[in-house]
PDB file of C-alpha atoms in Angstrom:
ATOM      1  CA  UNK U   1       0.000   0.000   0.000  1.00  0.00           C
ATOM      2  CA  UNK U   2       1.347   3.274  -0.610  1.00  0.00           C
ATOM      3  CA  UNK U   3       0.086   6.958   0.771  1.00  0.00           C
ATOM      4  CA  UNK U   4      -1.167   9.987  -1.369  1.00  0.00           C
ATOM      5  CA  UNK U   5      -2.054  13.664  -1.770  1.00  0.00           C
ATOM      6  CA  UNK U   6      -5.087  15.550  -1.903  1.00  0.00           C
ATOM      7  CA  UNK U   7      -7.438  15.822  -5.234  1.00  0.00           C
ATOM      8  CA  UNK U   8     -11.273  16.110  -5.466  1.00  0.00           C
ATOM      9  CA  UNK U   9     -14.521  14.432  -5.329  1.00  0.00           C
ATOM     10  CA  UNK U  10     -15.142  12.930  -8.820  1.00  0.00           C
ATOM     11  CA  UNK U  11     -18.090  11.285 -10.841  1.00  0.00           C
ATOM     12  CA  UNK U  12     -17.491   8.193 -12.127  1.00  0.00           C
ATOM     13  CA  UNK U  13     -19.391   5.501 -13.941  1.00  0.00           C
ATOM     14  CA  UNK U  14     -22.682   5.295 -11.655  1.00  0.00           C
ATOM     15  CA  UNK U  15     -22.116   8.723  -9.536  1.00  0.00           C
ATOM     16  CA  UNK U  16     -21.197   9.739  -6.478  1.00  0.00           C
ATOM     17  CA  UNK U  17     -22.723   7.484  -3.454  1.00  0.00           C
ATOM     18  CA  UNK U  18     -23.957  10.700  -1.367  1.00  0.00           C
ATOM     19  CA  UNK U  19     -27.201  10.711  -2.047  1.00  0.00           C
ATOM     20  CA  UNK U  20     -29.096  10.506   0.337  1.00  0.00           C
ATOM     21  CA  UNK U  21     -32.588   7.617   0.975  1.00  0.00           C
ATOM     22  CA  UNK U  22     -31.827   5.263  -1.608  1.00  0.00           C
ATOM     23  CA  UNK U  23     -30.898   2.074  -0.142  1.00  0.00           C
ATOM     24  CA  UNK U  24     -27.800   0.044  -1.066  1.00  0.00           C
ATOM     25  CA  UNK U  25     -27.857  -2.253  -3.723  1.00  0.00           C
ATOM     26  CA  UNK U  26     -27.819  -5.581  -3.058  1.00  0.00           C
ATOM     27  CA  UNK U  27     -25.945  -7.643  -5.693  1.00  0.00           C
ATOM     28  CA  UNK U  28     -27.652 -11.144  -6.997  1.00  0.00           C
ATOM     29  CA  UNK U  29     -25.620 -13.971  -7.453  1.00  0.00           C
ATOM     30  CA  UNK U  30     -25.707 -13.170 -11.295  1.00  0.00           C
ATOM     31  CA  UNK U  31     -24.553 -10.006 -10.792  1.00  0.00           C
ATOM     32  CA  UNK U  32     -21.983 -10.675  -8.508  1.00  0.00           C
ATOM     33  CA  UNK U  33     -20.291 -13.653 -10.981  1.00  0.00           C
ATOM     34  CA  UNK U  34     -16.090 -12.778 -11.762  1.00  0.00           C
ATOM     35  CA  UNK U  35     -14.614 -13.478 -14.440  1.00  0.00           C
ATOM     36  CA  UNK U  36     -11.738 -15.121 -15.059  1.00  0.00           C
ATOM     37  CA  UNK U  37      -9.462 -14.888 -17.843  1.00  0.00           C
ATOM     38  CA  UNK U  38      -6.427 -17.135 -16.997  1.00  0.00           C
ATOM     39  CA  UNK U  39      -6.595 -18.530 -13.962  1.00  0.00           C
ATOM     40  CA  UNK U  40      -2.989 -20.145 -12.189  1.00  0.00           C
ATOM     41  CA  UNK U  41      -1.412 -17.013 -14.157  1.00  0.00           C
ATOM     42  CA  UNK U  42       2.841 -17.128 -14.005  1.00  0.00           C
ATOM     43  CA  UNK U  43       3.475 -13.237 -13.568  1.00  0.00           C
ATOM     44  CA  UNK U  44       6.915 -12.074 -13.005  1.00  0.00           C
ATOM     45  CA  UNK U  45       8.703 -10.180  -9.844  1.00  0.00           C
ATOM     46  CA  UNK U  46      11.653  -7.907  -9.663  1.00  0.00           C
ATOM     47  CA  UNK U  47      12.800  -9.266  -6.444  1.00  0.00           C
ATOM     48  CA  UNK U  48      11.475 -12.893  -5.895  1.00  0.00           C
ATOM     49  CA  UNK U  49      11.351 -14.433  -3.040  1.00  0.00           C
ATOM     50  CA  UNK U  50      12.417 -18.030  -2.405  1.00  0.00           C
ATOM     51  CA  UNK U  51       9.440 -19.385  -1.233  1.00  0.00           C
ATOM     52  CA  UNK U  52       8.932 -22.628   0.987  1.00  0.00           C
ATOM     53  CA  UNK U  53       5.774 -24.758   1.187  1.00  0.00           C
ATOM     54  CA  UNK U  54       2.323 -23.713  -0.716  1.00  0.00           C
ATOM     55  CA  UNK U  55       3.875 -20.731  -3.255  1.00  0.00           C
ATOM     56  CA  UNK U  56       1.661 -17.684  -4.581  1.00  0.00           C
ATOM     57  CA  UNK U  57       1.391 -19.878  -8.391  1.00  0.00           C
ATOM     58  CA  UNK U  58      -0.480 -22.602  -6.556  1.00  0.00           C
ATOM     59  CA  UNK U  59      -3.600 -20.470  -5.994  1.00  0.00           C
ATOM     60  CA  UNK U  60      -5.858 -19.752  -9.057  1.00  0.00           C
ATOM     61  CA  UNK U  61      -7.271 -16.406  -9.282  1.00  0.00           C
ATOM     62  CA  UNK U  62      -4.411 -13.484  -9.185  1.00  0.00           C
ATOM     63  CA  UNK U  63      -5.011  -9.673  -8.841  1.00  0.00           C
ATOM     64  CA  UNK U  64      -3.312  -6.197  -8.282  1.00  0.00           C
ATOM     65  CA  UNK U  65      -3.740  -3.149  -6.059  1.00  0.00           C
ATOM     66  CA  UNK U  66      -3.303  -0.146  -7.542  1.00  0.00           C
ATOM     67  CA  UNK U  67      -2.776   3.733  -6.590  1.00  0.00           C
ATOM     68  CA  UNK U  68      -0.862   6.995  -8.063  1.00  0.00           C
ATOM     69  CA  UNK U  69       2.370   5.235  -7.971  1.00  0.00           C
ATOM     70  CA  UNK U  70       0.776   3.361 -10.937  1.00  0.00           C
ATOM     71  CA  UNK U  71       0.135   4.945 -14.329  1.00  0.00           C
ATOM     72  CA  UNK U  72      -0.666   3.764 -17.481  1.00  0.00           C
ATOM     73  CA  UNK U  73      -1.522   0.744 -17.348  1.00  0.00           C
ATOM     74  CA  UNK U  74      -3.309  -1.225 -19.751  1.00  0.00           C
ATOM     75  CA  UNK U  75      -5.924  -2.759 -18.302  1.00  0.00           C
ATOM     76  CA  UNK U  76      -7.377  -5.232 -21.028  1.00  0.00           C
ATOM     77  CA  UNK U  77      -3.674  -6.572 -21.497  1.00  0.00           C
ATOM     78  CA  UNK U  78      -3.390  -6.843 -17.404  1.00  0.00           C
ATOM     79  CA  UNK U  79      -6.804  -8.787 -17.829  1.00  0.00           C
ATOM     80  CA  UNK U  80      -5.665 -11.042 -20.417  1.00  0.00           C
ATOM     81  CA  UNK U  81      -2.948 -11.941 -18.504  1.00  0.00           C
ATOM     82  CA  UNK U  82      -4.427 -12.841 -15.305  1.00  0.00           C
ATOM     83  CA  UNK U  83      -5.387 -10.279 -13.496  1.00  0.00           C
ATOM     84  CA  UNK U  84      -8.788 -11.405 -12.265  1.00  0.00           C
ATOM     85  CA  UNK U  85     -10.035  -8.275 -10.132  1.00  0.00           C
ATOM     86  CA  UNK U  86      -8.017  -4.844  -8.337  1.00  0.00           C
ATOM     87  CA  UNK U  87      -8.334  -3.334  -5.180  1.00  0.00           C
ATOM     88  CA  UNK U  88      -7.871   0.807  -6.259  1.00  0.00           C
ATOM     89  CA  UNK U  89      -6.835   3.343  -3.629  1.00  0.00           C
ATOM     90  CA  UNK U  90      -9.546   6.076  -3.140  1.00  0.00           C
ATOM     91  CA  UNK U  91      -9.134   8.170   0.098  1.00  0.00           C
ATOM     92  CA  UNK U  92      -6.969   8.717   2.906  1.00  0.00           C
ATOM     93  CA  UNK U  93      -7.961  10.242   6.746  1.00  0.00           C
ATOM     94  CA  UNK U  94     -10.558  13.201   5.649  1.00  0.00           C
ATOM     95  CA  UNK U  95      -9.877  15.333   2.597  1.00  0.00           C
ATOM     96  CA  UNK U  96      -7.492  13.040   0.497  1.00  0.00           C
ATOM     97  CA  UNK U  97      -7.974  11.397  -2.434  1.00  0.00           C
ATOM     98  CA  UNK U  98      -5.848   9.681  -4.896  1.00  0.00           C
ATOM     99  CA  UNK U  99      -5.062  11.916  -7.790  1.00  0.00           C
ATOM    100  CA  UNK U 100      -4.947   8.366 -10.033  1.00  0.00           C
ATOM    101  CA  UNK U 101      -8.242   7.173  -8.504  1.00  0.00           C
ATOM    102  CA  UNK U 102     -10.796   8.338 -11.228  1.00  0.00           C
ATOM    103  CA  UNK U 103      -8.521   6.958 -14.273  1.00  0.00           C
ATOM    104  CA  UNK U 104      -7.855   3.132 -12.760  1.00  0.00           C
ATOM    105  CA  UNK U 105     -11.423   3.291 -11.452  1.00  0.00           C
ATOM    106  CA  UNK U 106     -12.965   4.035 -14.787  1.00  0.00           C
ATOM    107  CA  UNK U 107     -10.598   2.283 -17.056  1.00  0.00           C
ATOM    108  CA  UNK U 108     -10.155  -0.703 -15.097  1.00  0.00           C
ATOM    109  CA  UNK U 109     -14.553  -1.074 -15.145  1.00  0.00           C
ATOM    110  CA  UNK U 110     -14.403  -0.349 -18.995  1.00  0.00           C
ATOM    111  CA  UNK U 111     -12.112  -3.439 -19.060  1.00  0.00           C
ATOM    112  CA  UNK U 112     -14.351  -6.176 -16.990  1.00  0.00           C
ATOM    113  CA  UNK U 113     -11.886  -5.907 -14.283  1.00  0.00           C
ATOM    114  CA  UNK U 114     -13.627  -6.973 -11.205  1.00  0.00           C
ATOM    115  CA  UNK U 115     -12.605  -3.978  -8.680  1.00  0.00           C
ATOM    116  CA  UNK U 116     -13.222  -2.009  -5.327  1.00  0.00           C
ATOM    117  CA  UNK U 117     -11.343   0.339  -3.809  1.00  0.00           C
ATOM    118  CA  UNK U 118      -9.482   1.222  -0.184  1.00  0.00           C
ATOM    119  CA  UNK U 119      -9.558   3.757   2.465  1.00  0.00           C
ATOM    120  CA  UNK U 120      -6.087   4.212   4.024  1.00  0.00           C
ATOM    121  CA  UNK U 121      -6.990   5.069   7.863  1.00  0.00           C
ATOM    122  CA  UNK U 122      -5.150   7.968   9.612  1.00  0.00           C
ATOM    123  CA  UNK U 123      -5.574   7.324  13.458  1.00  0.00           C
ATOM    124  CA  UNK U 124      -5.860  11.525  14.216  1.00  0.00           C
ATOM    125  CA  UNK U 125      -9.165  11.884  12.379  1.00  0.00           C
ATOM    126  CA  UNK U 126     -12.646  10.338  13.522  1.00  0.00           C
ATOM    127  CA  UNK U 127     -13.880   7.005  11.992  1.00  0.00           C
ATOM    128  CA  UNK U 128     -17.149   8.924  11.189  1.00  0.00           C
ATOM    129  CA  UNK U 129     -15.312  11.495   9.442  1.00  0.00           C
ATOM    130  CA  UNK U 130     -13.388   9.403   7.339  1.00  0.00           C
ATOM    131  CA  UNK U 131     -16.001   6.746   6.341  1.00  0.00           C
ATOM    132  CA  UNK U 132     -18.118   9.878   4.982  1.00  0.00           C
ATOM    133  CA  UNK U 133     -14.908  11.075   2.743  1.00  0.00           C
ATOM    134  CA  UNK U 134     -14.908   7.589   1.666  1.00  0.00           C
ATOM    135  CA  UNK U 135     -18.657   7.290   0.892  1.00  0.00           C
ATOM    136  CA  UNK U 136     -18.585  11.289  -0.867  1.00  0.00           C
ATOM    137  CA  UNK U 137     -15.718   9.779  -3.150  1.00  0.00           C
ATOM    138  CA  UNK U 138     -16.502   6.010  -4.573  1.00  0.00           C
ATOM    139  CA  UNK U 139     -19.473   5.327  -6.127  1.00  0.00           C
ATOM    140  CA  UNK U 140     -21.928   2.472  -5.632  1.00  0.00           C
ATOM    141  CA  UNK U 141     -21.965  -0.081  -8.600  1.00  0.00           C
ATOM    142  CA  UNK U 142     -24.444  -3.309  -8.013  1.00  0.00           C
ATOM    143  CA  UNK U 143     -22.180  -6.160  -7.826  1.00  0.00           C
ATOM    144  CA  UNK U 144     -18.978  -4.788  -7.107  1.00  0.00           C
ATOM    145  CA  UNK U 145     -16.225  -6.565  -4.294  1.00  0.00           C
ATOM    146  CA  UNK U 146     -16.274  -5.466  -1.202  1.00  0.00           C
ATOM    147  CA  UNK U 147     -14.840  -2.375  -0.557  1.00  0.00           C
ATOM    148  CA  UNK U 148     -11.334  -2.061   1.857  1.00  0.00           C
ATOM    149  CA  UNK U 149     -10.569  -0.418   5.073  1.00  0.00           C
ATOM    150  CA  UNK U 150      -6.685  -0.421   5.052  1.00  0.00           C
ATOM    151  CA  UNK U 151      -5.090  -0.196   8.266  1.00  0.00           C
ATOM    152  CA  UNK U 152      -1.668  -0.273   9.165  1.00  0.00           C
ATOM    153  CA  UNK U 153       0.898   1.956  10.919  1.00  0.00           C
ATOM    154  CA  UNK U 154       1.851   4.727   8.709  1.00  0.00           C
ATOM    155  CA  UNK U 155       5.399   4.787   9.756  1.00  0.00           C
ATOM    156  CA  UNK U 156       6.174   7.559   7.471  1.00  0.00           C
ATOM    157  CA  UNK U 157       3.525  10.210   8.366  1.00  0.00           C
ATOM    158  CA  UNK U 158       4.523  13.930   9.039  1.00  0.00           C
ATOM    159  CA  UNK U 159       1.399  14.887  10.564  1.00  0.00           C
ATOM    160  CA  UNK U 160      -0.026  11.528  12.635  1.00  0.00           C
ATOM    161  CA  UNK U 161       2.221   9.410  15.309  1.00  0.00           C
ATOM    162  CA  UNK U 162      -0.620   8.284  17.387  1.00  0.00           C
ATOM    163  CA  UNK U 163      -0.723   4.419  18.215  1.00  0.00           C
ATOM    164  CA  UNK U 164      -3.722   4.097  19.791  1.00  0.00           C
ATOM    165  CA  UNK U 165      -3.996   0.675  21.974  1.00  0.00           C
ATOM    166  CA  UNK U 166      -5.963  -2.265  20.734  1.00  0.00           C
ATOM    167  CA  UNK U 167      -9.270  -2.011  21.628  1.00  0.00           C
ATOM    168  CA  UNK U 168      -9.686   1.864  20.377  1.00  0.00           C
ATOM    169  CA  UNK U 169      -8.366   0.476  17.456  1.00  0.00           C
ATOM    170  CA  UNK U 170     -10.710  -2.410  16.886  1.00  0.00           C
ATOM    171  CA  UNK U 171     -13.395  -0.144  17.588  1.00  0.00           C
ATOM    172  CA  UNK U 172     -12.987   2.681  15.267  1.00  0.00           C
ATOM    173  CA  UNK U 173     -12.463  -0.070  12.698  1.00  0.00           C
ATOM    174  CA  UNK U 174     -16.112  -1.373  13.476  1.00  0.00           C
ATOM    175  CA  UNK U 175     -17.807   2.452  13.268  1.00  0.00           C
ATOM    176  CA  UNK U 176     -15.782   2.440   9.607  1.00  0.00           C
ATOM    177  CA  UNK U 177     -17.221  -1.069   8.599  1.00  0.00           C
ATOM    178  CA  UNK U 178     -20.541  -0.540   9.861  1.00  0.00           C
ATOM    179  CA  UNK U 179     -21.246   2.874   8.040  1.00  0.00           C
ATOM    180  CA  UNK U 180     -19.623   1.347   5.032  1.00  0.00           C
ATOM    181  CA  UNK U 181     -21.599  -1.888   4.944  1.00  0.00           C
ATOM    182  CA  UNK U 182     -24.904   0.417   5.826  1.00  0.00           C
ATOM    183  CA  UNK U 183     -24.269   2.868   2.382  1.00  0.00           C
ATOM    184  CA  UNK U 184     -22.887   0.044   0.105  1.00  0.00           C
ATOM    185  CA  UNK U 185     -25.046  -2.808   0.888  1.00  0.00           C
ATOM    186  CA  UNK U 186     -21.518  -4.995   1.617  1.00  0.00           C
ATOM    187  CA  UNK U 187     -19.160  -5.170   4.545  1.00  0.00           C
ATOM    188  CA  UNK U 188     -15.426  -4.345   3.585  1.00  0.00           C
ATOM    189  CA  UNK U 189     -12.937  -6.298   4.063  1.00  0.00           C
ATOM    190  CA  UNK U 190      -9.965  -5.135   6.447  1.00  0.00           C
ATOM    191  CA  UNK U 191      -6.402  -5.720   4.368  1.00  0.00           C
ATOM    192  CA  UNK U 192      -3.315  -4.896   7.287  1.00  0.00           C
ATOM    193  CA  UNK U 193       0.562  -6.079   7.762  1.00  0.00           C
ATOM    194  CA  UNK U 194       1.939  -8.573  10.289  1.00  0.00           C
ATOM    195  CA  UNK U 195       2.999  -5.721  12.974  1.00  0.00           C
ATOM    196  CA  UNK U 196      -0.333  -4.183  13.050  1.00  0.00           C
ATOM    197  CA  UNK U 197      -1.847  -7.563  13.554  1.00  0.00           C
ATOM    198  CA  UNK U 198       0.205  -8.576  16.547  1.00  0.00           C
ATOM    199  CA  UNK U 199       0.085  -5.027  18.112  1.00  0.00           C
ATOM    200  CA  UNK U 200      -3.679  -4.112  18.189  1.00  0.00           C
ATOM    201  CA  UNK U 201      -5.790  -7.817  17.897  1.00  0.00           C
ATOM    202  CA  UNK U 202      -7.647  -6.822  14.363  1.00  0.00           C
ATOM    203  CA  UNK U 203      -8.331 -10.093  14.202  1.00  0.00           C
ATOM    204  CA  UNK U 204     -10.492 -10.285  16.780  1.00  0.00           C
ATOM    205  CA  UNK U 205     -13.113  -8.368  14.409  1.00  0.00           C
ATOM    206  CA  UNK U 206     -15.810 -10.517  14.353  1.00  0.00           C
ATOM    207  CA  UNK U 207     -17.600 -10.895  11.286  1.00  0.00           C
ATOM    208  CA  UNK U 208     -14.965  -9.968   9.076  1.00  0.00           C
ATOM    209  CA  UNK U 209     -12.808 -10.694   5.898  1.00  0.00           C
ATOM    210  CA  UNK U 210      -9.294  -9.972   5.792  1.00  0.00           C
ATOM    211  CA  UNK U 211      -6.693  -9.308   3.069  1.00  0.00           C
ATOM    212  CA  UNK U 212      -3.241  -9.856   4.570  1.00  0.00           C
ATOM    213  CA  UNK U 213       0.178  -8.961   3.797  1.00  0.00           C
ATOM    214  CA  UNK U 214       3.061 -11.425   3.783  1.00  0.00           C
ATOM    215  CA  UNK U 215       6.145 -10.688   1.536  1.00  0.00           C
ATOM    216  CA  UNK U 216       8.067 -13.592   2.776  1.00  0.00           C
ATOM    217  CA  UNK U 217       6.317 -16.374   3.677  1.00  0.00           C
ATOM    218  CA  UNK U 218       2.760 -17.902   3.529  1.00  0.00           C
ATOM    219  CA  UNK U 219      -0.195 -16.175   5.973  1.00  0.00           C
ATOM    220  CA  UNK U 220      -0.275 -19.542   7.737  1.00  0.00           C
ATOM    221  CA  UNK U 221       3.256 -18.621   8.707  1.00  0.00           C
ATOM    222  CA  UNK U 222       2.808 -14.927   9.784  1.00  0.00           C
ATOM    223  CA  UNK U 223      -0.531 -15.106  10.852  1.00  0.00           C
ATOM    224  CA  UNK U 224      -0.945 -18.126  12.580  1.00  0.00           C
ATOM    225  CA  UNK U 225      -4.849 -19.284  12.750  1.00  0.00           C
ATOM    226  CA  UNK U 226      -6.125 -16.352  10.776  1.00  0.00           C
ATOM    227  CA  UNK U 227      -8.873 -16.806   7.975  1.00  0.00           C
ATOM    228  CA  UNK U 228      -8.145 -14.580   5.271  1.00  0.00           C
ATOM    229  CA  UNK U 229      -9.730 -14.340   1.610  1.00  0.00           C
ATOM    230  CA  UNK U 230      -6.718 -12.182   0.014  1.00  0.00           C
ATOM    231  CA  UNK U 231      -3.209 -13.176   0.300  1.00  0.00           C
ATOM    232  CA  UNK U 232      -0.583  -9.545  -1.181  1.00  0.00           C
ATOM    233  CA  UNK U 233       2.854 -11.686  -1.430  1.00  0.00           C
ATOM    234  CA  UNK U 234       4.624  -8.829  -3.582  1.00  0.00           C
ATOM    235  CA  UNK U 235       5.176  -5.004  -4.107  1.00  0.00           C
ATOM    236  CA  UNK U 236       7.550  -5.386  -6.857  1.00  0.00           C
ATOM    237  CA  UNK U 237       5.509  -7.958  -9.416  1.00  0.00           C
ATOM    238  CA  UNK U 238       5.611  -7.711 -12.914  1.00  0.00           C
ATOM    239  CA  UNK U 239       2.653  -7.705 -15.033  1.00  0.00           C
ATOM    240  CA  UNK U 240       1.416  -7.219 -18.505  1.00  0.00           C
ATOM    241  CA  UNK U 241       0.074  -4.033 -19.354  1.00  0.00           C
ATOM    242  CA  UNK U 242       1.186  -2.296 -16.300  1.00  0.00           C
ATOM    243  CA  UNK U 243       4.439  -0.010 -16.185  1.00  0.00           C
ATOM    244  CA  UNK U 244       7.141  -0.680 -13.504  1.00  0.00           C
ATOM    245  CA  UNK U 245       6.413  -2.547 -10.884  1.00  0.00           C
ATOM    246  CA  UNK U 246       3.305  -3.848  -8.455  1.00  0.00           C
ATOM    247  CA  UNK U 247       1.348  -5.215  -5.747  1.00  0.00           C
ATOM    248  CA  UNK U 248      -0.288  -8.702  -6.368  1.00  0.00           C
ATOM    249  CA  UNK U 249      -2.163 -10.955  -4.231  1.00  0.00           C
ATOM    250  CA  UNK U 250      -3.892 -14.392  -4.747  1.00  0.00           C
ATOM    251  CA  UNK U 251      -7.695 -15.201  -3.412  1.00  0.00           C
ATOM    252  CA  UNK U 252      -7.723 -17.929  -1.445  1.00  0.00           C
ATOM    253  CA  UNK U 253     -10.458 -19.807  -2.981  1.00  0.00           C
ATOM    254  CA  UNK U 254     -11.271 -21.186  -6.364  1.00  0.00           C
ATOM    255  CA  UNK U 255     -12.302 -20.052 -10.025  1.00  0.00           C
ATOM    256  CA  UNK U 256     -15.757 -21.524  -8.676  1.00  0.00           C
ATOM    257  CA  UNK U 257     -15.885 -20.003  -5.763  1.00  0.00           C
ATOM    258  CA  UNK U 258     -14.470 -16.712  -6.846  1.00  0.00           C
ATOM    259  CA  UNK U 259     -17.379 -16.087  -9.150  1.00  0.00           C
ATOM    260  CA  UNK U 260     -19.573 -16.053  -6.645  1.00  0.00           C
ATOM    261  CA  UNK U 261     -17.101 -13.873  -4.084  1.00  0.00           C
ATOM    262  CA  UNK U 262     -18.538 -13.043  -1.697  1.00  0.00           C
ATOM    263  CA  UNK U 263     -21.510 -15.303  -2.087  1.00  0.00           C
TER     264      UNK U 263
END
């Protein structure tokens, strides 16, 4: 995951999502069916990692996360490669929102690319505040994925050090889903790192899907009796149609399953 810099509220291919009385769509089974181009695809990294035991290859359906760090990319080339569905950055605390977040949402729908996108949470703003800058800034599409609450210690921030303890934490994280799930008619899944894990017990969210990341070894490994649905096992793949280098991750289930995700 990477952090960004403020931009505006856009319009993209159903609207904004801040209207207000019309209640979330649900999305049918049909609706909610994922393709899949290539499934077990072979994609290439910059700086693999010797893996031991059940490798990222051995899982079926493959898929990126993208943000301003990425431009360019072309998205039906991406598809045809393998890339089954991508997780786009949107906002960030309460007024920030990815100045690429428009073009990859846009161009990666026009492309049957399965996607939702992420909140990055900044612990010195309300969860209130920021679940409303989320819901001002993505729009609802019927049968989309789950949207993401990313949280993880922004080690790097010039304005936020707070830490706060575990249970604060866990709560604020609940406020976020529960507004989320209320406006989009789907609760998000929670993607974090192996420090936040063991420092705060997001975990213990009941209720809740996770998206994990592991750049050197298997979930089972860092997170030791989690469930998870999204595995992110590099930040320096290489993949068709997209410039430089980027995040992938693997869903845990199969093709079958995944065209029904979340069921």
């Amino acid at each position: 995951m990477r952090f960004l810099i403020p931009a505006f509220c856009l319009l993209l291919l159903s609207g904004c999502g801040g209207g207000g009385g019309q209640e979330p769509p649900r999305a049918s089974r049909s609706d909610a069916a994922r393709p899949v181009e290539v499934s077990y695809p072979k994609f290439g990294d910059a700086d693999p990692h010797p893996w031991d035991g059940r490798v990222p290859s051995s899982y079926a359906v493959h898929g990126l996360d993208v943000s301003r760090w990425q431009k360019g990319i072309d998205w039906r080339t991406a598809r045809n490669a393998g890339v089954s569905f991508v997780f786009i950055k949107a906002t960030e605390g309460v007024e920030e929102l990815d100045p690429m977040f428009s073009e990859h949402w846009a161009a990666a729908g026009r492309a049957g690319v399965p996607r939702a996108a992420y909140h990055f949470y900044y612990f010195c703003a309300a969860a209130d505040d920021q679940a409303r800058w989320f819901i001002r800034n993505v729009p609802r599409v019927p049968g989309g994925l789950p949207h993401v609450l990313d949280m993880e210690w922004n080690h790097h921030s010039p304005t936020c050090q707070k830490r706060p303890d575990g249970a604060i934490v866990r709560a604020e994280a609940d406020r976020f889903l529960d507004m989320l799930e209320a406006h989009y008619g789907q609760r998000p899944i929670v993607y974090t790192s192996v420090d936040f894990w063991e420092d705060t017990g997001i975990g213990q969210l009941r209720g809740t899907r996770f998206w994990l990341r592991s750049v050197a070894d298997h979930p089972r490994a860092r997170y030791p009796g989690a469930g998870w649905d999204f595995w992110q096992y590099t930040g320096t793949g290489l993949v068709p149609g997209v410039p430089g280098k980027v995040d992938i991750n693997v869903f845990r289930g199969s093709v079958q399953s995944w065209k029904n995700y979340p069921g």
